[in-house]
């Protein structure tokens, strides 16, 4: 964005020398008309490089300050009818890095004094809290054994990408539920420790996630394929199969 001053006769340097000298204002009664000249609306032209016609509209200013986010393929996948929105929003915040953890607090000028609530061994970053904490790794190892395949824990996006593998729709639902409820219970355990001083045992978290498998697998309206692999997969999750 730029501002162009248009003056009729005297150059800009000469005008400045008339009103400023020795680091002080030199404007007296005789030069009061000069102020009138500078403050006339017609003597100023505003040009905005953000728009085609040079005008600065409210819409242009808004999108300059708040650019449109890039479209991501998983944004609609997270909001699943089989999952309560309260659980889905925690997963959404984790992927968007919107939690008030240490690195986000530092960006806002707040110096945190806390550490990881599970082991008190590291700063509380999103990646550590949900993907690399020793306690959390036990949950993902358990889920990996149930799924019978590799989980990419390098980032939240890579973890979610496992749900997009070519599987039956009902299988995708169950996998998404398993990951979403695991993340939700990790966040709940963190808050329970910080605000109530109570540590949820590992077996309690596993029991909550396991119970959800059967419920969601039964209420899911999506279908499964005729693949034996998908059948055995859902059998491990104790879910009711919905055929085409």
PDB file of N, CA and C in Angstrom, residues 137-213:
ATOM      1  N   UNK A 137       2.847 -42.807  23.603  1.00  0.00           N
ATOM      2  CA  UNK A 137       3.343 -43.851  22.704  1.00  0.00           C
ATOM      3  C   UNK A 137       2.794 -45.224  23.084  1.00  0.00           C
ATOM      4  N   UNK A 138       2.520 -45.430  24.371  1.00  0.00           N
ATOM      5  CA  UNK A 138       1.911 -46.693  24.788  1.00  0.00           C
ATOM      6  C   UNK A 138       0.516 -46.844  24.188  1.00  0.00           C
ATOM      7  N   UNK A 139      -0.225 -45.740  24.126  1.00  0.00           N
ATOM      8  CA  UNK A 139      -1.567 -45.776  23.532  1.00  0.00           C
ATOM      9  C   UNK A 139      -1.482 -46.076  22.044  1.00  0.00           C
ATOM     10  N   UNK A 140      -0.564 -45.401  21.346  1.00  0.00           N
ATOM     11  CA  UNK A 140      -0.440 -45.629  19.902  1.00  0.00           C
ATOM     12  C   UNK A 140       0.099 -47.025  19.595  1.00  0.00           C
ATOM     13  N   UNK A 141       0.972 -47.547  20.454  1.00  0.00           N
ATOM     14  CA  UNK A 141       1.452 -48.918  20.250  1.00  0.00           C
ATOM     15  C   UNK A 141       0.312 -49.919  20.406  1.00  0.00           C
ATOM     16  N   UNK A 142      -0.540 -49.669  21.395  1.00  0.00           N
ATOM     17  CA  UNK A 142      -1.700 -50.545  21.583  1.00  0.00           C
ATOM     18  C   UNK A 142      -2.626 -50.477  20.371  1.00  0.00           C
ATOM     19  N   UNK A 143      -2.885 -49.257  19.889  1.00  0.00           N
ATOM     20  CA  UNK A 143      -3.767 -49.096  18.738  1.00  0.00           C
ATOM     21  C   UNK A 143      -3.135 -49.682  17.479  1.00  0.00           C
ATOM     22  N   UNK A 144      -1.828 -49.561  17.363  1.00  0.00           N
ATOM     23  CA  UNK A 144      -1.127 -50.127  16.204  1.00  0.00           C
ATOM     24  C   UNK A 144      -1.283 -51.649  16.176  1.00  0.00           C
ATOM     25  N   UNK A 145      -1.234 -52.281  17.337  1.00  0.00           N
ATOM     26  CA  UNK A 145      -1.411 -53.730  17.398  1.00  0.00           C
ATOM     27  C   UNK A 145      -2.839 -54.128  17.034  1.00  0.00           C
ATOM     28  N   UNK A 146      -3.808 -53.304  17.436  1.00  0.00           N
ATOM     29  CA  UNK A 146      -5.202 -53.587  17.090  1.00  0.00           C
ATOM     30  C   UNK A 146      -5.416 -53.442  15.584  1.00  0.00           C
ATOM     31  N   UNK A 147      -4.854 -52.381  15.019  1.00  0.00           N
ATOM     32  CA  UNK A 147      -5.020 -52.132  13.586  1.00  0.00           C
ATOM     33  C   UNK A 147      -4.211 -53.105  12.745  1.00  0.00           C
ATOM     34  N   UNK A 148      -3.134 -53.597  13.327  1.00  0.00           N
ATOM     35  CA  UNK A 148      -2.290 -54.525  12.594  1.00  0.00           C
ATOM     36  C   UNK A 148      -1.496 -53.875  11.488  1.00  0.00           C
ATOM     37  N   UNK A 149      -1.159 -52.599  11.656  1.00  0.00           N
ATOM     38  CA  UNK A 149      -0.405 -51.898  10.612  1.00  0.00           C
ATOM     39  C   UNK A 149       0.358 -50.734  11.233  1.00  0.00           C
ATOM     40  N   UNK A 150       1.144 -50.074  10.408  1.00  0.00           N
ATOM     41  CA  UNK A 150       2.016 -48.990  10.860  1.00  0.00           C
ATOM     42  C   UNK A 150       1.249 -47.677  10.949  1.00  0.00           C
ATOM     43  N   UNK A 151       1.502 -46.918  12.009  1.00  0.00           N
ATOM     44  CA  UNK A 151       0.937 -45.580  12.171  1.00  0.00           C
ATOM     45  C   UNK A 151       2.056 -44.561  12.067  1.00  0.00           C
ATOM     46  N   UNK A 152       1.904 -43.601  11.182  1.00  0.00           N
ATOM     47  CA  UNK A 152       2.900 -42.550  11.000  1.00  0.00           C
ATOM     48  C   UNK A 152       2.650 -41.451  12.023  1.00  0.00           C
ATOM     49  N   UNK A 153       3.529 -41.347  13.020  1.00  0.00           N
ATOM     50  CA  UNK A 153       3.365 -40.380  14.097  1.00  0.00           C
ATOM     51  C   UNK A 153       4.251 -39.156  13.919  1.00  0.00           C
ATOM     52  N   UNK A 154       4.723 -38.911  12.714  1.00  0.00           N
ATOM     53  CA  UNK A 154       5.587 -37.753  12.484  1.00  0.00           C
ATOM     54  C   UNK A 154       4.819 -36.439  12.570  1.00  0.00           C
ATOM     55  N   UNK A 155       3.506 -36.472  12.298  1.00  0.00           N
ATOM     56  CA  UNK A 155       2.674 -35.277  12.394  1.00  0.00           C
ATOM     57  C   UNK A 155       1.222 -35.704  12.508  1.00  0.00           C
ATOM     58  N   UNK A 156       0.362 -34.767  12.919  1.00  0.00           N
ATOM     59  CA  UNK A 156      -1.058 -35.060  13.031  1.00  0.00           C
ATOM     60  C   UNK A 156      -1.660 -35.346  11.660  1.00  0.00           C
ATOM     61  N   UNK A 157      -1.205 -34.624  10.633  1.00  0.00           N
ATOM     62  CA  UNK A 157      -1.724 -34.847   9.286  1.00  0.00           C
ATOM     63  C   UNK A 157      -1.378 -36.243   8.776  1.00  0.00           C
ATOM     64  N   UNK A 158      -0.146 -36.687   9.060  1.00  0.00           N
ATOM     65  CA  UNK A 158       0.249 -38.023   8.617  1.00  0.00           C
ATOM     66  C   UNK A 158      -0.502 -39.109   9.375  1.00  0.00           C
ATOM     67  N   UNK A 159      -0.795 -38.843  10.638  1.00  0.00           N
ATOM     68  CA  UNK A 159      -1.593 -39.799  11.401  1.00  0.00           C
ATOM     69  C   UNK A 159      -3.000 -39.912  10.818  1.00  0.00           C
ATOM     70  N   UNK A 160      -3.569 -38.780  10.463  1.00  0.00           N
ATOM     71  CA  UNK A 160      -4.907 -38.782   9.884  1.00  0.00           C
ATOM     72  C   UNK A 160      -4.929 -39.438   8.511  1.00  0.00           C
ATOM     73  N   UNK A 161      -3.828 -39.341   7.778  1.00  0.00           N
ATOM     74  CA  UNK A 161      -3.790 -39.899   6.420  1.00  0.00           C
ATOM     75  C   UNK A 161      -4.014 -41.405   6.415  1.00  0.00           C
ATOM     76  N   UNK A 162      -3.775 -42.047   7.554  1.00  0.00           N
ATOM     77  CA  UNK A 162      -4.021 -43.488   7.632  1.00  0.00           C
ATOM     78  C   UNK A 162      -5.494 -43.809   7.390  1.00  0.00           C
ATOM     79  N   UNK A 163      -6.376 -42.878   7.752  1.00  0.00           N
ATOM     80  CA  UNK A 163      -7.816 -43.098   7.579  1.00  0.00           C
ATOM     81  C   UNK A 163      -8.227 -43.066   6.114  1.00  0.00           C
ATOM     82  N   UNK A 164      -7.398 -42.495   5.262  1.00  0.00           N
ATOM     83  CA  UNK A 164      -7.755 -42.353   3.850  1.00  0.00           C
ATOM     84  C   UNK A 164      -7.299 -43.537   3.001  1.00  0.00           C
ATOM     85  N   UNK A 165      -6.692 -44.515   3.636  1.00  0.00           N
ATOM     86  CA  UNK A 165      -6.267 -45.674   2.864  1.00  0.00           C
ATOM     87  C   UNK A 165      -7.482 -46.387   2.274  1.00  0.00           C
ATOM     88  N   UNK A 166      -7.251 -47.124   1.209  1.00  0.00           N
ATOM     89  CA  UNK A 166      -8.346 -47.768   0.490  1.00  0.00           C
ATOM     90  C   UNK A 166      -8.928 -48.904   1.322  1.00  0.00           C
ATOM     91  N   UNK A 167      -9.954 -48.560   2.053  1.00  0.00           N
ATOM     92  CA  UNK A 167     -10.670 -49.525   2.875  1.00  0.00           C
ATOM     93  C   UNK A 167     -12.161 -49.308   2.701  1.00  0.00           C
ATOM     94  N   UNK A 168     -12.940 -50.218   3.242  1.00  0.00           N
ATOM     95  CA  UNK A 168     -14.389 -50.070   3.184  1.00  0.00           C
ATOM     96  C   UNK A 168     -14.813 -48.845   3.986  1.00  0.00           C
ATOM     97  N   UNK A 169     -15.905 -48.176   3.602  1.00  0.00           N
ATOM     98  CA  UNK A 169     -16.349 -46.973   4.316  1.00  0.00           C
ATOM     99  C   UNK A 169     -16.544 -47.186   5.812  1.00  0.00           C
ATOM    100  N   UNK A 170     -17.114 -48.331   6.198  1.00  0.00           N
ATOM    101  CA  UNK A 170     -17.320 -48.576   7.621  1.00  0.00           C
ATOM    102  C   UNK A 170     -15.990 -48.742   8.343  1.00  0.00           C
ATOM    103  N   UNK A 171     -15.026 -49.350   7.683  1.00  0.00           N
ATOM    104  CA  UNK A 171     -13.699 -49.492   8.275  1.00  0.00           C
ATOM    105  C   UNK A 171     -13.065 -48.123   8.476  1.00  0.00           C
ATOM    106  N   UNK A 172     -13.219 -47.229   7.511  1.00  0.00           N
ATOM    107  CA  UNK A 172     -12.692 -45.873   7.656  1.00  0.00           C
ATOM    108  C   UNK A 172     -13.312 -45.173   8.856  1.00  0.00           C
ATOM    109  N   UNK A 173     -14.614 -45.375   9.059  1.00  0.00           N
ATOM    110  CA  UNK A 173     -15.279 -44.771  10.213  1.00  0.00           C
ATOM    111  C   UNK A 173     -14.678 -45.265  11.519  1.00  0.00           C
ATOM    112  N   UNK A 174     -14.486 -46.570  11.616  1.00  0.00           N
ATOM    113  CA  UNK A 174     -13.973 -47.149  12.854  1.00  0.00           C
ATOM    114  C   UNK A 174     -12.545 -46.681  13.123  1.00  0.00           C
ATOM    115  N   UNK A 175     -11.724 -46.610  12.082  1.00  0.00           N
ATOM    116  CA  UNK A 175     -10.348 -46.139  12.253  1.00  0.00           C
ATOM    117  C   UNK A 175     -10.333 -44.682  12.703  1.00  0.00           C
ATOM    118  N   UNK A 176     -11.168 -43.860  12.075  1.00  0.00           N
ATOM    119  CA  UNK A 176     -11.242 -42.455  12.461  1.00  0.00           C
ATOM    120  C   UNK A 176     -11.704 -42.309  13.901  1.00  0.00           C
ATOM    121  N   UNK A 177     -12.660 -43.122  14.311  1.00  0.00           N
ATOM    122  CA  UNK A 177     -13.136 -43.091  15.696  1.00  0.00           C
ATOM    123  C   UNK A 177     -12.015 -43.471  16.655  1.00  0.00           C
ATOM    124  N   UNK A 178     -11.264 -44.500  16.316  1.00  0.00           N
ATOM    125  CA  UNK A 178     -10.176 -44.950  17.184  1.00  0.00           C
ATOM    126  C   UNK A 178      -9.145 -43.849  17.400  1.00  0.00           C
ATOM    127  N   UNK A 179      -8.761 -43.176  16.324  1.00  0.00           N
ATOM    128  CA  UNK A 179      -7.758 -42.113  16.427  1.00  0.00           C
ATOM    129  C   UNK A 179      -8.328 -40.897  17.143  1.00  0.00           C
ATOM    130  N   UNK A 180      -9.558 -40.502  16.787  1.00  0.00           N
ATOM    131  CA  UNK A 180     -10.169 -39.308  17.378  1.00  0.00           C
ATOM    132  C   UNK A 180     -10.368 -39.470  18.874  1.00  0.00           C
ATOM    133  N   UNK A 181     -10.896 -40.611  19.307  1.00  0.00           N
ATOM    134  CA  UNK A 181     -11.143 -40.817  20.727  1.00  0.00           C
ATOM    135  C   UNK A 181      -9.845 -41.002  21.505  1.00  0.00           C
ATOM    136  N   UNK A 182      -8.819 -41.521  20.878  1.00  0.00           N
ATOM    137  CA  UNK A 182      -7.517 -41.608  21.544  1.00  0.00           C
ATOM    138  C   UNK A 182      -6.971 -40.217  21.818  1.00  0.00           C
ATOM    139  N   UNK A 183      -7.032 -39.344  20.823  1.00  0.00           N
ATOM    140  CA  UNK A 183      -6.558 -37.972  20.994  1.00  0.00           C
ATOM    141  C   UNK A 183      -7.396 -37.236  22.036  1.00  0.00           C
ATOM    142  N   UNK A 184      -8.702 -37.434  21.988  1.00  0.00           N
ATOM    143  CA  UNK A 184      -9.579 -36.773  22.956  1.00  0.00           C
ATOM    144  C   UNK A 184      -9.242 -37.203  24.382  1.00  0.00           C
ATOM    145  N   UNK A 185      -9.044 -38.485  24.606  1.00  0.00           N
ATOM    146  CA  UNK A 185      -8.747 -38.965  25.958  1.00  0.00           C
ATOM    147  C   UNK A 185      -7.353 -38.570  26.419  1.00  0.00           C
ATOM    148  N   UNK A 186      -6.425 -38.400  25.489  1.00  0.00           N
ATOM    149  CA  UNK A 186      -5.102 -37.869  25.855  1.00  0.00           C
ATOM    150  C   UNK A 186      -5.238 -36.446  26.379  1.00  0.00           C
ATOM    151  N   UNK A 187      -6.056 -35.636  25.704  1.00  0.00           N
ATOM    152  CA  UNK A 187      -6.277 -34.254  26.139  1.00  0.00           C
ATOM    153  C   UNK A 187      -7.016 -34.214  27.475  1.00  0.00           C
ATOM    154  N   UNK A 188      -8.001 -35.084  27.662  1.00  0.00           N
ATOM    155  CA  UNK A 188      -8.739 -35.138  28.927  1.00  0.00           C
ATOM    156  C   UNK A 188      -7.808 -35.526  30.071  1.00  0.00           C
ATOM    157  N   UNK A 189      -6.939 -36.484  29.841  1.00  0.00           N
ATOM    158  CA  UNK A 189      -6.007 -36.905  30.890  1.00  0.00           C
ATOM    159  C   UNK A 189      -5.070 -35.759  31.265  1.00  0.00           C
ATOM    160  N   UNK A 190      -4.612 -35.030  30.278  1.00  0.00           N
ATOM    161  CA  UNK A 190      -3.731 -33.883  30.540  1.00  0.00           C
ATOM    162  C   UNK A 190      -4.425 -32.861  31.418  1.00  0.00           C
ATOM    163  N   UNK A 191      -5.689 -32.527  31.104  1.00  0.00           N
ATOM    164  CA  UNK A 191      -6.437 -31.543  31.891  1.00  0.00           C
ATOM    165  C   UNK A 191      -6.768 -32.065  33.277  1.00  0.00           C
ATOM    166  N   UNK A 192      -7.049 -33.353  33.394  1.00  0.00           N
ATOM    167  CA  UNK A 192      -7.350 -33.943  34.701  1.00  0.00           C
ATOM    168  C   UNK A 192      -6.144 -33.853  35.626  1.00  0.00           C
ATOM    169  N   UNK A 193      -4.965 -34.067  35.077  1.00  0.00           N
ATOM    170  CA  UNK A 193      -3.744 -33.957  35.885  1.00  0.00           C
ATOM    171  C   UNK A 193      -3.508 -32.514  36.309  1.00  0.00           C
ATOM    172  N   UNK A 194      -3.633 -31.579  35.380  1.00  0.00           N
ATOM    173  CA  UNK A 194      -3.314 -30.178  35.659  1.00  0.00           C
ATOM    174  C   UNK A 194      -4.324 -29.513  36.579  1.00  0.00           C
ATOM    175  N   UNK A 195      -5.610 -29.837  36.441  1.00  0.00           N
ATOM    176  CA  UNK A 195      -6.643 -29.107  37.168  1.00  0.00           C
ATOM    177  C   UNK A 195      -7.246 -29.878  38.335  1.00  0.00           C
ATOM    178  N   UNK A 196      -7.088 -31.201  38.344  1.00  0.00           N
ATOM    179  CA  UNK A 196      -7.651 -31.998  39.432  1.00  0.00           C
ATOM    180  C   UNK A 196      -6.597 -32.805  40.173  1.00  0.00           C
ATOM    181  N   UNK A 197      -5.395 -32.878  39.617  1.00  0.00           N
ATOM    182  CA  UNK A 197      -4.327 -33.628  40.261  1.00  0.00           C
ATOM    183  C   UNK A 197      -4.542 -35.129  40.234  1.00  0.00           C
ATOM    184  N   UNK A 198      -5.358 -35.602  39.303  1.00  0.00           N
ATOM    185  CA  UNK A 198      -5.677 -37.033  39.224  1.00  0.00           C
ATOM    186  C   UNK A 198      -5.144 -37.604  37.922  1.00  0.00           C
ATOM    187  N   UNK A 199      -4.448 -38.743  38.021  1.00  0.00           N
ATOM    188  CA  UNK A 199      -3.879 -39.392  36.845  1.00  0.00           C
ATOM    189  C   UNK A 199      -4.786 -40.537  36.400  1.00  0.00           C
ATOM    190  N   UNK A 200      -5.329 -40.426  35.193  1.00  0.00           N
ATOM    191  CA  UNK A 200      -6.129 -41.520  34.643  1.00  0.00           C
ATOM    192  C   UNK A 200      -5.204 -42.659  34.232  1.00  0.00           C
ATOM    193  N   UNK A 201      -5.425 -43.862  34.740  1.00  0.00           N
ATOM    194  CA  UNK A 201      -4.561 -44.992  34.377  1.00  0.00           C
ATOM    195  C   UNK A 201      -4.662 -45.325  32.891  1.00  0.00           C
ATOM    196  N   UNK A 202      -3.638 -45.959  32.403  1.00  0.00           N
ATOM    197  CA  UNK A 202      -3.601 -46.356  31.000  1.00  0.00           C
ATOM    198  C   UNK A 202      -4.774 -47.270  30.653  1.00  0.00           C
ATOM    199  N   UNK A 203      -5.091 -48.199  31.537  1.00  0.00           N
ATOM    200  CA  UNK A 203      -6.169 -49.158  31.245  1.00  0.00           C
ATOM    201  C   UNK A 203      -7.529 -48.473  31.156  1.00  0.00           C
ATOM    202  N   UNK A 204      -7.728 -47.368  31.894  1.00  0.00           N
ATOM    203  CA  UNK A 204      -9.002 -46.646  31.816  1.00  0.00           C
ATOM    204  C   UNK A 204      -9.181 -45.990  30.449  1.00  0.00           C
ATOM    205  N   UNK A 205      -8.101 -45.429  29.930  1.00  0.00           N
ATOM    206  CA  UNK A 205      -8.175 -44.803  28.610  1.00  0.00           C
ATOM    207  C   UNK A 205      -8.444 -45.851  27.538  1.00  0.00           C
ATOM    208  N   UNK A 206      -7.765 -46.975  27.638  1.00  0.00           N
ATOM    209  CA  UNK A 206      -7.968 -48.050  26.663  1.00  0.00           C
ATOM    210  C   UNK A 206      -9.405 -48.559  26.721  1.00  0.00           C
ATOM    211  N   UNK A 207      -9.955 -48.664  27.914  1.00  0.00           N
ATOM    212  CA  UNK A 207     -11.321 -49.155  28.058  1.00  0.00           C
ATOM    213  C   UNK A 207     -12.313 -48.191  27.418  1.00  0.00           C
ATOM    214  N   UNK A 208     -12.082 -46.876  27.577  1.00  0.00           N
ATOM    215  CA  UNK A 208     -12.976 -45.886  26.978  1.00  0.00           C
ATOM    216  C   UNK A 208     -12.929 -45.950  25.457  1.00  0.00           C
ATOM    217  N   UNK A 209     -11.730 -46.067  24.916  1.00  0.00           N
ATOM    218  CA  UNK A 209     -11.595 -46.124  23.460  1.00  0.00           C
ATOM    219  C   UNK A 209     -12.191 -47.415  22.920  1.00  0.00           C
ATOM    220  N   UNK A 210     -11.946 -48.528  23.605  1.00  0.00           N
ATOM    221  CA  UNK A 210     -12.464 -49.815  23.152  1.00  0.00           C
ATOM    222  C   UNK A 210     -13.981 -49.844  23.169  1.00  0.00           C
ATOM    223  N   UNK A 211     -14.581 -49.271  24.205  1.00  0.00           N
ATOM    224  CA  UNK A 211     -16.041 -49.228  24.284  1.00  0.00           C
ATOM    225  C   UNK A 211     -16.627 -48.464  23.112  1.00  0.00           C
ATOM    226  N   UNK A 212     -15.943 -47.439  22.690  1.00  0.00           N
ATOM    227  CA  UNK A 212     -16.428 -46.615  21.584  1.00  0.00           C
ATOM    228  C   UNK A 212     -16.426 -47.378  20.267  1.00  0.00           C
ATOM    229  N   UNK A 213     -15.463 -48.287  20.090  1.00  0.00           N
ATOM    230  CA  UNK A 213     -15.394 -49.061  18.849  1.00  0.00           C
ATOM    231  C   UNK A 213     -16.729 -49.744  18.562  1.00  0.00           C
TER     232      UNK A 213
END
